Coordinates of C-alpha atoms and ligand atoms in Angstrom, one line a residue:
X1 CA -22.2 -23.2 -13.4
X2 CA -23.8 -21.2 -10.6
X3 CA -25.3 -17.8 -11.7
X4 CA -22.9 -15.8 -9.7
X5 CA -19.9 -17.6 -11.3
X6 CA -21.3 -16.6 -14.7
X7 CA -21.4 -13.0 -13.4
X8 CA -17.7 -13.2 -12.7
X9 CA -18.4 -13.8 -9.0
X10 CA -20.1 -10.5 -8.5
X11 CA -22.8 -10.8 -6.0
X12 CA -25.4 -8.7 -4.3
X13 CA -25.3 -8.4 -0.5
X14 CA -28.9 -9.7 -0.6
X15 CA -27.4 -13.2 -0.8
X16 CA -26.0 -12.8 2.7
X17 CA -27.2 -14.8 5.6
X18 CA -30.4 -13.5 7.3
X19 CA -29.5 -10.8 9.9
X20 CA -26.0 -10.2 8.6
X21 CA -24.8 -7.1 10.5
X22 CA -23.3 -4.2 8.6
X23 CA -21.4 -1.8 10.8
X24 CA -18.8 0.9 11.1
X25 CA -16.2 1.0 13.9
X26 CA -14.2 3.7 15.8
X27 CA -12.5 4.1 19.1
X28 CA -12.9 6.7 21.9
X29 CA -9.5 8.4 21.8
X30 CA -9.5 8.4 18.0
X31 CA -12.7 10.3 17.6
X32 CA -14.1 11.8 20.8
X33 CA -11.9 14.7 21.5
X34 CA -13.1 16.6 24.6
X35 CA -10.3 15.0 26.7
X36 CA -10.9 17.2 29.7
X37 CA -14.7 17.5 29.5
X38 CA -17.0 16.4 32.3
X39 CA -14.4 15.0 34.7
X40 CA -12.6 12.7 32.3
X41 CA -9.2 11.6 33.7
X42 CA -5.9 11.4 31.8
X43 CA -5.2 8.3 29.7
X44 CA -1.8 6.9 28.6
X45 CA -2.6 8.2 25.1
X46 CA -2.9 11.7 26.4
X47 CA 0.5 11.4 28.0
X48 CA 2.1 9.6 25.1
X49 CA 0.8 11.9 22.4
X50 CA 2.2 14.9 24.4
X51 CA 5.6 13.2 24.5
X52 CA 7.9 14.9 22.0
X53 CA 8.6 12.7 19.0
X54 CA 6.0 10.0 19.9
X55 CA 3.3 11.1 17.3
X56 CA 3.8 12.6 13.9
X57 CA 3.6 16.5 14.1
X58 CA 2.9 16.2 17.8
X59 CA -0.8 15.5 17.0
X60 CA -3.0 14.5 19.9
X61 CA -6.6 13.3 20.3
X62 CA -7.6 16.4 22.3
X63 CA -10.0 17.6 19.7
X64 CA -10.0 15.0 16.8
X65 CA -13.5 15.0 15.1
X66 CA -15.1 16.1 18.4
X67 CA -17.6 13.2 18.4
X68 CA -18.2 13.9 22.1
X69 CA -20.2 16.9 21.0
X70 CA -21.0 16.1 17.4
X71 CA -22.3 12.5 17.7
X72 CA -25.8 13.3 16.5
X73 CA -24.4 14.3 13.1
X74 CA -22.3 11.2 13.0
X75 CA -25.3 9.0 13.9
X76 CA -27.3 10.7 11.1
X77 CA -24.5 9.8 8.7
X78 CA -24.7 6.2 9.8
X79 CA -28.5 6.2 9.5
X80 CA -28.4 7.6 6.0
X81 CA -26.0 4.8 4.9
X82 CA -28.2 2.1 6.4
X83 CA -25.6 1.1 9.0
X84 CA -26.9 -1.6 11.4
X85 CA -24.5 -1.2 14.2
X86 CA -21.9 1.3 15.5
X87 CA -18.8 -0.2 17.1
X88 CA -17.5 2.5 19.5
X89 CA -15.3 2.2 22.6
X90 CA -15.9 3.4 26.1
X91 CA -13.1 5.6 27.4
X92 CA -12.1 4.1 30.8
X93 CA -10.9 7.5 32.1
X94 CA -14.3 9.0 31.4
X95 CA -15.9 6.4 33.5
X96 CA -13.3 6.0 36.2
X97 CA -10.8 8.9 36.0
X98 CA -8.2 7.2 38.1
X99 CA -8.8 3.6 37.0
X100 CA -9.9 2.6 40.5
X101 CA -12.2 4.0 43.1
X102 CA -14.9 6.5 42.2
X103 CA -16.9 6.3 39.0
X104 CA -17.9 9.4 37.1
X105 CA -21.6 9.6 36.3
X106 CA -21.1 12.2 33.6
X107 CA -18.9 9.7 31.7
X108 CA -21.7 7.2 31.7
X109 CA -24.1 9.9 30.7
X110 CA -22.2 10.5 27.5
X111 CA -22.5 6.9 26.4
X112 CA -26.1 6.8 27.3
X113 CA -26.8 9.8 25.1
X114 CA -24.8 8.3 22.3
X115 CA -26.6 4.9 22.5
X116 CA -30.0 6.6 22.8
X117 CA -29.3 8.5 19.7
X118 CA -28.2 5.3 17.9
X119 CA -31.3 3.5 19.0
X120 CA -33.5 6.3 17.9
X121 CA -32.1 5.9 14.4
X122 CA -32.5 2.1 14.5
X123 CA -28.7 1.5 14.9
X124 CA -27.3 -1.1 17.3
X125 CA -24.6 -0.3 19.9
X126 CA -21.5 -2.5 19.9
X127 CA -19.4 -1.3 22.8
X128 CA -15.7 -2.1 23.2
X129 CA -14.6 -1.8 26.8
X130 CA -10.9 -1.2 26.1
X131 CA -9.5 0.3 23.0
X132 CA -6.2 1.3 24.5
X133 CA -6.9 4.4 26.7
X134 CA -5.7 3.0 30.0
X135 CA -6.1 5.6 32.9
X136 CA -2.7 7.1 33.4
X137 CA -3.0 6.5 37.2
X138 CA -2.9 2.8 36.5
X139 CA 0.1 3.0 34.3
X140 CA 1.8 4.9 37.1
X141 CA 1.2 1.8 39.2
X142 CA 2.8 -0.5 36.6
X143 CA 0.2 -0.6 33.9
X144 CA -0.8 -3.9 32.2
X145 CA 2.4 -5.7 33.3
X146 CA 1.0 -5.3 36.8
X147 CA -1.5 -8.1 37.6
X148 CA -3.7 -5.6 39.6
X149 CA -4.7 -3.9 36.4
X150 CA -6.6 -7.0 35.3
X151 CA -8.6 -6.7 38.6
X152 CA -9.2 -3.0 38.0
X153 CA -10.4 -3.8 34.5
X154 CA -12.9 -6.3 35.8
X155 CA -14.3 -3.7 38.2
X156 CA -14.5 -1.1 35.5
X157 CA -16.2 -3.6 33.2
X158 CA -18.7 -4.6 35.9
X159 CA -19.6 -0.9 36.4
X160 CA -20.2 -0.6 32.6
X161 CA -22.4 -3.7 32.6
X162 CA -24.4 -2.2 35.5
X163 CA -24.9 1.2 34.0
X164 CA -25.2 0.4 30.3
X165 CA -26.1 -3.3 30.3
X166 CA -29.7 -2.7 29.4
X167 CA -28.9 -0.6 26.3
X168 CA -25.7 -2.1 24.8
X169 CA -26.5 -4.7 22.1
X170 CA -23.1 -6.3 21.8
X171 CA -20.0 -6.2 24.1
X172 CA -16.4 -6.5 23.1
X173 CA -14.0 -6.7 26.1
X174 CA -10.7 -5.8 24.4
X175 CA -9.6 -4.5 21.1
X176 CA -6.4 -6.0 19.7
X177 CA -4.5 -6.9 22.9
X178 CA -1.5 -7.7 20.7
X179 CA -1.2 -3.9 20.0
X180 CA -1.7 -3.0 23.7
X181 CA 1.0 -5.4 24.8
X182 CA 3.6 -5.7 22.0
X183 CA 3.3 -2.2 20.4
X184 CA 2.9 -0.6 23.8
X185 CA 5.4 -2.4 26.0
X186 CA 7.9 -4.1 23.6
X187 CA 8.2 -2.0 20.5
X188 CA 7.3 1.2 22.2
X189 CA 5.5 2.9 19.3
X190 CA 2.2 3.0 21.2
X191 CA 1.5 4.2 24.7
X192 CA 3.0 3.9 27.1
X193 CA 6.1 3.5 24.9
X194 CA 8.1 0.8 26.8
X195 CA 10.6 -1.5 25.2
X196 CA 10.7 -4.6 27.4
X197 CA 9.7 -8.0 26.0
X198 CA 9.0 -9.5 29.5
X199 CA 6.7 -6.6 30.2
X200 CA 4.9 -7.1 26.9
X201 CA 4.3 -10.8 27.7
X202 CA 3.1 -10.0 31.2
X203 CA 0.9 -7.3 29.8
X204 CA -0.6 -9.7 27.2
X205 CA -1.3 -12.2 30.0
X206 CA -3.0 -9.6 32.2
X207 CA -5.0 -8.3 29.3
X208 CA -6.3 -11.7 28.6
X209 CA -6.9 -12.3 32.3
X210 CA -8.8 -9.1 32.5
X211 CA -10.9 -10.2 29.6
X212 CA -11.7 -13.5 31.3
X213 CA -12.6 -11.9 34.6
X214 CA -14.8 -9.3 32.8
X215 CA -16.5 -12.1 30.9
X216 CA -17.2 -14.0 34.2
X217 CA -18.5 -10.8 35.8
X218 CA -20.8 -10.3 32.8
X219 CA -22.2 -13.8 33.1
X220 CA -23.0 -13.2 36.7
X221 CA -25.2 -10.2 35.7
X222 CA -27.6 -12.5 33.7
X223 CA -27.5 -10.0 30.8
X224 CA -28.0 -11.7 27.5
X225 CA -26.4 -9.4 24.8
X226 CA -23.5 -11.3 23.2
X227 CA -20.0 -10.7 24.6
X228 CA -16.7 -11.4 22.8
X229 CA -13.2 -10.1 22.2
X230 CA -11.6 -8.6 19.1
X231 CA -8.2 -9.9 18.0
X232 CA -5.9 -8.8 15.2
X233 CA -4.3 -12.1 14.4
X234 CA -1.8 -12.6 11.7
X235 CA -1.2 -15.8 9.7
X236 CA 1.6 -14.9 7.4
X237 CA 1.8 -16.5 4.0
X238 CA 4.9 -18.6 3.4
X239 CA 7.0 -17.1 0.6
X240 CA 7.3 -20.4 -1.1
X241 CA 6.0 -24.0 -0.6
X242 CA 9.4 -25.0 0.7
X243 CA 9.1 -26.7 4.1
X244 CA 11.5 -24.2 5.7
X245 CA 9.3 -21.2 4.6
X246 CA 6.1 -23.0 5.7
X247 CA 7.7 -23.7 9.1
X248 CA 9.0 -20.0 9.3
X249 CA 5.5 -18.7 8.7
X250 CA 4.2 -20.9 11.3
X251 CA 6.7 -19.6 13.9
X252 CA 5.9 -16.1 12.9
X253 CA 2.3 -16.6 14.1
X254 CA 3.4 -17.6 17.7
X255 CA 3.3 -14.1 19.3
X256 CA 0.9 -12.4 17.0
X257 CA -1.7 -15.1 16.9
X258 CA -1.2 -18.2 19.1
X259 CA -0.4 -16.2 22.2
X260 CA -3.9 -14.5 22.0
X261 CA -6.2 -17.1 20.5
X262 CA -5.0 -20.3 22.1
X263 CA -5.7 -19.4 25.7
X264 CA -9.2 -18.4 24.7
X265 CA -9.6 -22.0 23.5
X266 CA -8.3 -23.5 26.7
X267 CA -4.9 -24.2 25.1
X268 CA -1.5 -23.1 26.5
X269 CA 0.7 -20.2 25.4
X270 CA 3.2 -21.0 22.6
X271 CA 6.1 -22.1 24.7
X272 CA 8.3 -22.3 21.5
X273 CA 8.2 -18.5 21.4
X274 CA 9.3 -18.1 25.0
X275 CA 12.1 -20.6 24.5
X276 CA 13.5 -18.4 21.7
X277 CA 14.1 -15.6 24.1
X278 CA 15.7 -17.2 27.2
X279 CA 16.6 -13.8 28.7
X280 CA 13.0 -12.7 28.9
X281 CA 10.6 -13.8 31.6
X282 CA 7.6 -15.9 30.5
X283 CA 4.1 -14.6 31.4
X284 CA 3.4 -14.8 35.1
X285 CA 0.6 -17.4 35.0
X286 CA -1.0 -18.2 38.3
X287 CA -3.2 -21.2 39.2
X288 CA -6.6 -20.8 37.7
X289 CA -5.7 -18.0 35.2
X290 CA -5.9 -20.1 32.1
X291 CA -9.4 -21.4 33.0
X292 CA -10.5 -17.8 33.6
X293 CA -9.1 -16.7 30.2
X294 CA -11.1 -19.5 28.6
X295 CA -14.4 -18.3 30.0
X296 CA -16.9 -19.0 27.2
X297 CA -17.5 -16.1 24.8
X298 CA -20.4 -15.7 22.3
X299 CA -18.4 -14.6 19.3
X300 CA -14.9 -13.8 18.2
X301 CA -14.2 -10.4 16.5
X302 CA -11.4 -10.3 13.9
X303 CA -9.7 -7.2 12.6
X304 CA -8.1 -7.8 9.2
X305 CA -6.0 -5.4 7.2
X306 CA -3.4 -7.4 5.4
X307 CA -1.4 -10.6 5.2
X308 CA 2.4 -10.5 5.4
X309 CA 4.7 -12.8 3.6
X310 CA 7.4 -14.6 5.5
X311 CA 10.5 -16.7 4.6
X312 CA 13.0 -18.7 6.6
X313 CA 16.1 -16.8 7.8
X314 CA 19.2 -17.9 9.6
X315 CA 18.7 -18.3 13.3
X316 CA 21.0 -16.0 15.3
X317 CA 21.0 -13.8 18.3
X318 CA 19.2 -11.0 16.4
X319 CA 16.7 -13.4 14.9
X320 CA 16.2 -16.3 17.3
X321 CA 12.9 -17.4 15.6
X322 CA 14.5 -17.6 12.2
X323 CA 12.0 -15.8 10.0
X324 CA 11.9 -12.5 8.1
X325 CA 9.2 -10.6 6.3
X326 CA 9.8 -10.4 2.5
X327 CA 8.3 -8.1 -0.2
X328 CA 5.3 -9.0 -2.2
X329 CA 3.9 -7.6 -5.5
X330 CA 0.7 -6.2 -3.9
X331 CA -0.2 -2.6 -4.1
X332 CA 0.1 -0.8 -0.8
X333 CA -2.1 1.5 1.2
X334 CA -1.0 4.8 2.7
X335 CA 0.0 2.8 5.8
X336 CA 2.3 0.8 3.5
X337 CA 0.3 -2.2 4.1
X338 CA -0.1 -4.7 1.2
X339 CA -3.6 -5.1 -0.2
X340 CA -4.3 -8.8 0.0
X341 CA -8.1 -9.5 -0.2
X342 CA -7.5 -13.2 -0.6
X343 CA -5.7 -13.2 2.7
X344 CA -9.0 -12.3 4.4
X345 CA -10.5 -15.5 2.9
X346 CA -7.5 -17.5 4.1
X347 CA -7.7 -15.8 7.5
X348 CA -11.4 -16.6 8.1
X349 CA -10.9 -20.2 7.0
X350 CA -7.9 -20.6 9.2
X351 CA -9.6 -19.1 12.3
X352 CA -12.7 -21.2 11.6
X353 CA -10.7 -24.4 11.5
X354 CA -8.4 -23.5 14.4
X355 CA -11.3 -22.7 16.7
X356 CA -13.2 -25.9 15.5
X357 CA -16.1 -23.6 14.5
X358 CA -16.7 -22.9 18.2
X359 CA -17.7 -19.3 17.9
X360 CA -19.5 -17.2 15.3
X361 CA -17.1 -14.7 13.8
X362 CA -17.5 -11.0 13.1
X363 CA -15.1 -8.8 11.1
X364 CA -14.9 -6.0 13.6
X365 CA -12.5 -3.9 11.5
X366 CA -11.4 -3.7 7.9
X367 CA -10.5 -0.8 5.8
X368 CA -7.6 1.2 4.3
X369 CA -5.8 4.5 4.5
X370 CA -5.8 6.5 1.3
X371 CA -4.4 9.9 0.5
X372 CA -7.9 11.4 0.1
X373 CA -8.6 14.9 -1.1
X374 CA -11.7 16.9 -1.4
X375 CA -12.8 18.1 -4.9
X376 CA -12.1 21.8 -5.6
X377 CA -15.5 22.9 -4.5
X378 CA -15.2 20.9 -1.3
X379 CA -18.4 18.9 -1.8
X380 CA -17.1 15.4 -2.8
X381 CA -14.2 13.1 -2.1
X382 CA -13.5 10.5 -4.8
X383 CA -11.7 7.5 -3.3
X384 CA -11.9 4.8 -5.9
X385 CA -9.0 2.8 -4.3
X386 CA -11.0 2.5 -1.1
X387 CA -14.1 1.4 -3.0
X388 CA -12.0 -1.2 -4.8
X389 CA -10.4 -2.3 -1.5
X390 CA -13.8 -2.8 0.2
X391 CA -15.3 -4.5 -2.8
X392 CA -12.6 -7.1 -2.9
X393 CA -12.5 -7.7 0.8
X394 CA -16.3 -8.0 0.9
X395 CA -16.1 -10.6 -1.9
X396 CA -13.4 -12.5 0.0
X397 CA -15.6 -12.6 3.1
X398 CA -18.6 -13.7 1.2
X399 CA -16.6 -16.5 -0.4
X400 CA -15.7 -17.7 3.1
X401 CA -19.3 -17.6 4.1
X402 CA -20.2 -19.7 1.1
X403 CA -17.5 -22.1 2.0
X404 CA -18.9 -22.7 5.5
X405 CA -17.5 -20.0 7.8
X406 CA -20.2 -18.6 10.2
X407 CA -19.4 -14.9 9.7
X408 CA -22.2 -12.8 11.2
X409 CA -21.2 -9.3 10.4
X410 CA -18.7 -6.8 9.0
X411 CA -17.7 -3.5 10.5
X412 CA -15.8 -1.1 8.2
X413 CA -13.0 0.9 9.8
X414 CA -13.9 3.6 10.0
X415 CA -16.9 5.9 9.7
X416 CA -14.9 9.1 9.6
X417 CA -11.2 10.0 9.4
X418 CA -9.6 10.2 12.8
X419 CA -6.5 10.2 15.0
X420 CA -4.5 7.2 13.7
X421 CA -2.3 6.7 16.8
X422 CA 1.4 7.4 16.1
X423 CA 0.5 8.6 12.6
X424 CA -1.7 11.4 14.1
X425 CA -4.1 12.8 11.5
X426 CA -1.9 12.0 8.5
X427 CA -3.6 8.8 7.7
X428 CA -7.3 8.8 6.6
X429 CA -9.3 5.6 7.1
X430 CA -12.9 7.0 7.0
X431 CA -15.6 6.5 4.5
X432 CA -16.4 10.1 5.5
X433 CA -13.8 12.8 5.1
X434 CA -13.0 14.9 8.1
X435 CA -12.1 18.5 7.6
X436 CA -10.2 19.0 10.8
X437 CA -10.2 22.8 10.4
X438 CA -13.9 23.4 10.6
X439 CA -15.2 19.9 11.6
X440 CA -17.1 19.5 8.4
X441 CA -17.9 15.9 7.4
X442 CA -18.0 15.1 3.7
X443 CA -19.1 11.6 2.7
X444 CA -16.6 10.0 0.3
X445 CA -17.6 7.8 -2.7
X446 CA -16.8 4.7 -0.5
X447 CA -19.6 5.9 1.9
X448 CA -22.1 5.8 -1.0
X449 CA -20.7 2.5 -2.2
X450 CA -21.1 1.0 1.3
X451 CA -24.7 2.3 1.4
X452 CA -25.5 0.6 -1.8
X453 CA -23.9 -2.7 -0.8
X454 CA -25.9 -2.7 2.4
X455 CA -29.2 -1.9 0.6
X456 CA -28.4 -4.8 -1.8
X457 CA -28.3 -2.5 -4.9
X458 CA -24.6 -2.8 -5.6
X459 CA -23.0 -6.0 -6.6
X460 CA -19.9 -7.1 -4.8
Ligands
IFM1 O1 -6.9 2.8 13.8 C1 -6.6 1.4 14.1 C2 -7.6 0.9 15.2 O2 -7.5 1.7 16.3 C3 -7.2 -0.5 15.6 N1 -7.1 -1.3 14.4 C4 -6.3 -0.9 13.3 C5 -6.8 0.5 12.9 C6 -5.9 1.1 11.7 O3 -4.6 1.1 12.0

């Protein structure tokens, strides 16, 4: 029996592959605030969060944790936890207020200041080009369902490569295009709040096309930092081993997973999904698009939060794909998401097999929302559920590495509590507590736990 099995499978992070990257992640609109500073334009999230009823309590990202001004403090918090890389996103409307035409040097300056500060403290910069804050001017011209937006994204990305290419250590083109397309254009709970399936499919295609064109533009620069994309795939677990449930779970992965991962691999979109909705218009694919989308990437980023359970359901007009989500016994987070660490192991193994081990993988987000409170004296925040959540998910990821998955790094979502989209500030994901009244940051127990895992002193 191996020693770690004798220890009940608890391991030290010192057993991780050489160079394993520990990071924390965040996104511009969720943490920056300063939405009208230094020439920033309006984004679809500014507009959406000001729409009555769109976000809980009418919260907006206008101030958030004010990282735009307070980034030195946040970088120090990362340094003191031994964080190796900060995954942040670049706000397109800071760089190009109208989404086309003139670029704003003050926008670039902010990211240069942030990256310089990170580097001064020995922390790498992992920049995401698009984490949902589309310039409103582009939405006014049709948004992602309009093919032109993919071209505009390519131009914006190329400008970022030109200005920041020598200091960014890792590029991520898009964060979770499923959310931008399906939540934004079909379900309508995210900006811009549309409810049109055809628009969502077109948006998904143009997001991927923008990714492919940006990746091609990047290669033309000769820059060598790795570039990839972050997906939030979902491989639901079949409720039982009956063949109907297994087939239902497979169908449930068509839009959430196959639509986004297969074209990156040079494979077609899942036609079966389009066939289920004959009234909707399939993605407007033009000659050469699929080749562009499959432009080689250097890694694939995965965001994992939970694994749903799916069973077969009667096929009818309301449920043409014939599946439904069913309850499970798992404890749930404040997002009402089930805690399924083993699902992360299955997820990594599935992606690794589905991609034929073609790209190294990174977990670019994982974490949980907990109803955190400060101690009475305001100096500590005990979040044992988050510590437990992280410990179990780290363990699942390390198991996958042991079983052959080339997982190169793990970014915890998030450094600090922030604007959780339609939930506003009511959901706390940080390992650092944000006091939104006075902008005080208070490290939670999970922050100290993460620090000790990274230093190799805490067993997982
Ligand atoms: O806060 C989000 C993030 O912006 C994208 N991935 C999921 C997180 C938690 O919901």
